[in-house]
Amino acid sequence: MKVFDSHSDIFTDVTVRNLKGEHDILRKYHIERLNKGNVKATIMGIWIEPLFFDKDNTWRMLEIMGAIADEMNYLDDHSKIVYSYSDLVEADKENKVGIIIGMEGVDGLKDNINLIDVLYRFGVRHAMLTWNRENPFATGLRSPNKDRGLTKLGVEVVKKMEKLGMIIDVSHANEKTFWDIYEHTEKPFIASHSNVYSLVNKDRNLKDSQIKAIAERKGVIGMNAWPDFVHETNPSVSRLADHIDYIADLVGIDHIGFGFDFSDFLDNDTMNSLQDDELTKTPGLEDASQIPNLINELVKRGYKKEDIEKIAYKNMERIVKEILK
């Protein structure tokens, strides 16, 4: 069964290795696991890691873009950059992994919204406005300023994104930013890698009102395999399936997808900058090759084949078809 993973940090590994002089990194380190997991499409984000927060965000963004540009020279026989829905269809026909270039935070733009056009011309078709902290456009969920959401510039950015044809993503946004995005947009938006707050009350998970708002807008929520957001003490494949059950009961199958946030390939320095907890993988969902374990769990729970196909691929495909021009 085809899988669409709406959140991957593989470009972080590409960048780290590329800056050390390596090339053709997806083929060497990632494609085999993606193929074993039947991943046929994914959003790979440009993410400025915490290691670089006190440095030049714009320069780090450009370093990542440079590594991606180099990697594009080696994709032809296994992957395809997706700029439009037709590209996603072509990638599937050619049995290639369709890669949507995303932004996990736009801190690198500083306060220049015109750089969104530069990113779009480079190939970016998706963006979260922030990763946990605040910037000139929006407020992340770790900011102490709970009453701060989208700024005036942030409103301009989401309107520009909708006009260009870019997927807007609310994962990592605080509640005020979430509701500001809801208020100032018209098209479907996604939470690419977020679970259910009612099951695990972590600030990265979504409250029922947020889940309903995404569903009302015909958006999709990607289920996150990061253990902290699956279960506080005993994360497992079954526990992640519980989040799927909850959303299905609350708003229906059409608003659930996958956004696994795998970390198996991240280097030690990056992992240490994220958290002190040694548990960074959910047993049974430790990398992309194990995605069939979750699909098998849904089969055991009695989900119909057509519903599992929606969760695994078709719901996110619908977002691409509607948003990307």
PDB file of N, CA and C in Angstrom, residues 1-2 253 295 298-299 302-314:
ATOM      1  N   MET A   1       0.842  -1.199   0.000  1.00  0.00           N
ATOM      2  CA  MET A   1       0.000   0.000   0.000  1.00  0.00           C
ATOM      3  C   MET A   1       0.878   1.249   0.000  1.00  0.00           C
ATOM      4  N   LYS A   2       0.545   2.197  -0.885  1.00  0.00           N
ATOM      5  CA  LYS A   2       1.324   3.429  -0.991  1.00  0.00           C
ATOM      6  C   LYS A   2       1.212   4.264   0.275  1.00  0.00           C
ATOM      7  N   ILE A 253     -12.470   9.778   8.747  1.00  0.00           N
ATOM      8  CA  ILE A 253     -11.251   9.245   8.121  1.00  0.00           C
ATOM      9  C   ILE A 253     -10.575  10.248   7.201  1.00  0.00           C
ATOM     10  N   ILE A 295       0.165   0.045   9.431  1.00  0.00           N
ATOM     11  CA  ILE A 295      -0.906  -0.342   8.515  1.00  0.00           C
ATOM     12  C   ILE A 295      -1.492  -1.693   8.924  1.00  0.00           C
ATOM     13  N   LEU A 298      -3.880  -1.240  11.763  1.00  0.00           N
ATOM     14  CA  LEU A 298      -5.183  -0.732  11.339  1.00  0.00           C
ATOM     15  C   LEU A 298      -6.030  -1.843  10.729  1.00  0.00           C
ATOM     16  N   VAL A 299      -5.392  -2.750   9.997  1.00  0.00           N
ATOM     17  CA  VAL A 299      -6.113  -3.893   9.456  1.00  0.00           C
ATOM     18  C   VAL A 299      -6.694  -4.744  10.597  1.00  0.00           C
ATOM     19  N   GLY A 302      -9.840  -3.527  12.080  1.00  0.00           N
ATOM     20  CA  GLY A 302     -11.048  -3.598  11.267  1.00  0.00           C
ATOM     21  C   GLY A 302     -11.263  -2.451  10.311  1.00  0.00           C
ATOM     22  N   TYR A 303     -10.250  -1.614  10.108  1.00  0.00           N
ATOM     23  CA  TYR A 303     -10.382  -0.532   9.126  1.00  0.00           C
ATOM     24  C   TYR A 303     -10.520  -1.129   7.719  1.00  0.00           C
ATOM     25  N   LYS A 304     -11.404  -0.569   6.930  1.00  0.00           N
ATOM     26  CA  LYS A 304     -11.583  -1.013   5.553  1.00  0.00           C
ATOM     27  C   LYS A 304     -10.368  -0.619   4.711  1.00  0.00           C
ATOM     28  N   LYS A 305     -10.110  -1.393   3.669  1.00  0.00           N
ATOM     29  CA  LYS A 305      -8.963  -1.131   2.799  1.00  0.00           C
ATOM     30  C   LYS A 305      -9.003   0.283   2.236  1.00  0.00           C
ATOM     31  N   GLU A 306     -10.187   0.708   1.790  1.00  0.00           N
ATOM     32  CA  GLU A 306     -10.293   2.046   1.192  1.00  0.00           C
ATOM     33  C   GLU A 306     -10.024   3.147   2.218  1.00  0.00           C
ATOM     34  N   ASP A 307     -10.367   2.903   3.474  1.00  0.00           N
ATOM     35  CA  ASP A 307     -10.103   3.885   4.520  1.00  0.00           C
ATOM     36  C   ASP A 307      -8.605   3.937   4.851  1.00  0.00           C
ATOM     37  N   ILE A 308      -7.973   2.784   4.896  1.00  0.00           N
ATOM     38  CA  ILE A 308      -6.529   2.759   5.152  1.00  0.00           C
ATOM     39  C   ILE A 308      -5.787   3.446   4.004  1.00  0.00           C
ATOM     40  N   GLU A 309      -6.255   3.252   2.773  1.00  0.00           N
ATOM     41  CA  GLU A 309      -5.631   3.912   1.628  1.00  0.00           C
ATOM     42  C   GLU A 309      -5.745   5.437   1.739  1.00  0.00           C
ATOM     43  N   LYS A 310      -6.867   5.907   2.254  1.00  0.00           N
ATOM     44  CA  LYS A 310      -7.022   7.350   2.474  1.00  0.00           C
ATOM     45  C   LYS A 310      -6.012   7.852   3.501  1.00  0.00           C
ATOM     46  N   ILE A 311      -5.915   7.143   4.614  1.00  0.00           N
ATOM     47  CA  ILE A 311      -5.001   7.556   5.685  1.00  0.00           C
ATOM     48  C   ILE A 311      -3.556   7.511   5.203  1.00  0.00           C
ATOM     49  N   ALA A 312      -3.208   6.438   4.510  1.00  0.00           N
ATOM     50  CA  ALA A 312      -1.821   6.209   4.127  1.00  0.00           C
ATOM     51  C   ALA A 312      -1.351   7.133   3.014  1.00  0.00           C
ATOM     52  N   TYR A 313      -2.239   7.525   2.115  1.00  0.00           N
ATOM     53  CA  TYR A 313      -1.785   8.276   0.942  1.00  0.00           C
ATOM     54  C   TYR A 313      -2.806   9.290   0.410  1.00  0.00           C
ATOM     55  N   LYS A 314      -4.037   8.832   0.205  1.00  0.00           N
ATOM     56  CA  LYS A 314      -4.967   9.606  -0.611  1.00  0.00           C
ATOM     57  C   LYS A 314      -5.392  10.926   0.011  1.00  0.00           C
TER      58      LYS A 314
END
